[in-house]
Amino acid sequence: MNRMWIPLIALAIGLAGCTMAPKYTRPEAPVPVSWPEGPSYNENAATSQAKAAAEIPWQEFFVDEKLRKLISLALENNRDLRVAALNIEKSRAQYQIQRSDLFPKVETTASATYQRLAEDFSGLGIPLDIHQYNVGLGMSSYELDLFGRVRSLKDQALEQFFATAQARRSVQISLVAEVAANYLTLAADREWLKLARETLASQQASFQLIRSRYEAGISSALDLNQAQTSVDTARVDIARYTTLAAQDLNALDLVVGSTVTPDLLPSALSDTLTALKDLRPGLPSEVLLNRPDILQAEHLLKGANANIGAARAAFFPRITLVSSVGFGSDQLRDLFVSGSFVYSVAPRITLPIFQGGANRANLKVAEVDRDIAVAQYEKAIQTAFREVADALAQRGTIDDQLKAQQSLADATAQSYSLSRARYEKGVDSYLNVLDSQRSLYAAQQNLIGVRLTRLINLATLYKVLGGGS
């Protein structure tokens, strides 16, 4: 190889770590430095012994054995998670492809050429047969990355790979929370169905009693019809919750990725499904640093920043080398004898002079893409802050709501018992009994709903606080 190229190659190696990308600076988080305060957040104070969500594996957080098994099945079979994992493999391969451009592509070649020249072209007045044999080793179209164009593209591909990995982590955390939410919803609908059946049995007994009293001339037709409405209301609820429970099971099968066997299905809600009493919300900065969706947005921002370097490098010369060394001869038997050694070096310099504004437009596109990525990163932070704040607001009041709803259910149960006793003694009309029964049924239904809300809030908190894997 001509010695004039040795300094140029040395310069290329020396500049190998340089790019023209702007220096990356993480944007300031456009959210307050602490979580909201006020009456809704009065339960959010945490002890120094509490753990942050990101430090708690889901196996420790969800203590119900059936739910644990379902989450394990979902992590093995869920198709969304499988696609996210495959996207990581694809992104890794794309990064390796882009990284390979930093190195020369060395190839070996062998060729044979047989050619016959007409007598007018041979210069000898007779036809001439020409045979050529070549064996060589060389590199094709290797770009000396003097201005970091190839390295910037490699950096962009690497950040895309990192973003894809964080996307998979985000899918996994969401999947764990979704399995828990579907499991809890199924448990609640089954409990609502059980309550409706118990209410129907009770109302049918009351209806039979009132019908006997009506036939005996003690109760009125109004009492009989009012009792019938209670029976029909319970029947409607049984049909509705039967449908909802079936749909909940279908949703659970989908998210788990396989048919859930009956032994893994819940029967009713339980306060021991999760353990979150020592969960520490932490500071917004701690949460945001652990949220995979925000890390994903930041990697995409870094990739857009690196892409600016490639766009800037397009304004400068590109130097590519094509070279080979080997042997050539017009006789196959003489291919490797003394004097058959050949080499070639074909440097190419491309200097953009007039591109119709394409390079400048490409740079503008890259800069706008970076600005878009900044806005998306900031929006991801704001969305995460809002999700956590909403969950903490609900957590701060849900226990008080649950206690009040339990007290209401107990009081309406007492009122129902007293109204039945007064009716049976002839003191009150059946309308008071019916009102008390409806109030009790509604209070019991609402109690189940509040318990469901509380448990789903715990699972949601685990998700939005960046729960551990």
Short mmCIF file of N, CA, C and O in Angstrom, two decimals, residues 50 70 96 114 123 135 219 221 256 267 364 375 441 450 462 464:
data_model
loop_
_atom_site.label_atom_id
_atom_site.label_comp_id
_atom_site.label_asym_id
_atom_site.label_seq_id
_atom_site.Cartn_x
_atom_site.Cartn_y
_atom_site.Cartn_z
N ALA A 50 -39.29 1.76 55.50
CA ALA A 50 -40.10 1.33 54.36
C ALA A 50 -39.22 1.16 53.13
O ALA A 50 -38.20 1.80 52.96
N LEU A 70 -50.29 -17.21 38.62
CA LEU A 70 -50.82 -16.60 37.40
C LEU A 70 -49.83 -15.60 36.80
O LEU A 70 -49.66 -15.54 35.58
N GLN A 96 -25.60 -4.26 15.97
CA GLN A 96 -24.40 -4.96 15.52
C GLN A 96 -24.12 -4.69 14.04
O GLN A 96 -22.96 -4.56 13.62
N TYR A 114 -11.92 -15.65 -19.45
CA TYR A 114 -11.55 -16.21 -20.76
C TYR A 114 -12.12 -15.29 -21.83
O TYR A 114 -13.32 -15.04 -21.86
N GLY A 123 -4.12 -6.76 -32.73
CA GLY A 123 -2.87 -6.10 -33.06
C GLY A 123 -1.83 -7.02 -33.66
O GLY A 123 -0.73 -6.58 -34.00
N VAL A 135 -6.36 -14.36 -7.73
CA VAL A 135 -6.72 -14.70 -6.36
C VAL A 135 -6.29 -13.53 -5.50
O VAL A 135 -5.13 -13.07 -5.59
N SER A 219 -101.78 -9.32 54.49
CA SER A 219 -100.98 -8.35 53.74
C SER A 219 -101.75 -7.90 52.51
O SER A 219 -102.64 -8.59 52.01
N ALA A 221 -102.00 -6.32 48.43
CA ALA A 221 -101.41 -6.62 47.13
C ALA A 221 -100.18 -5.75 46.88
O ALA A 221 -99.23 -6.16 46.18
N VAL A 256 -52.87 -13.81 30.64
CA VAL A 256 -51.97 -14.88 31.09
C VAL A 256 -51.36 -15.60 29.90
O VAL A 256 -50.24 -16.11 29.96
N SER A 267 -62.02 -16.97 44.66
CA SER A 267 -63.42 -17.16 45.03
C SER A 267 -64.03 -15.86 45.53
O SER A 267 -65.19 -15.56 45.27
N LYS A 364 -31.72 19.84 9.57
CA LYS A 364 -32.89 20.45 10.20
C LYS A 364 -33.85 19.37 10.71
O LYS A 364 -34.39 19.48 11.82
N ALA A 375 -39.51 16.99 23.96
CA ALA A 375 -40.90 17.20 24.38
C ALA A 375 -41.54 15.89 24.84
O ALA A 375 -42.29 15.85 25.83
N TYR A 441 -78.60 -3.99 50.64
CA TYR A 441 -78.03 -4.62 49.44
C TYR A 441 -77.06 -3.67 48.75
O TYR A 441 -75.94 -4.06 48.36
N VAL A 450 -65.58 -0.85 47.12
CA VAL A 450 -64.52 -0.08 47.77
C VAL A 450 -63.32 -0.97 48.06
O VAL A 450 -62.16 -0.56 47.90
N TYR A 462 -47.88 0.09 42.86
CA TYR A 462 -46.70 -0.71 42.58
C TYR A 462 -46.22 -0.48 41.14
O TYR A 462 -45.02 -0.39 40.87
N VAL A 464 -46.98 2.27 39.03
CA VAL A 464 -46.58 3.65 38.69
C VAL A 464 -45.33 4.09 39.44
O VAL A 464 -44.64 5.03 39.02
#
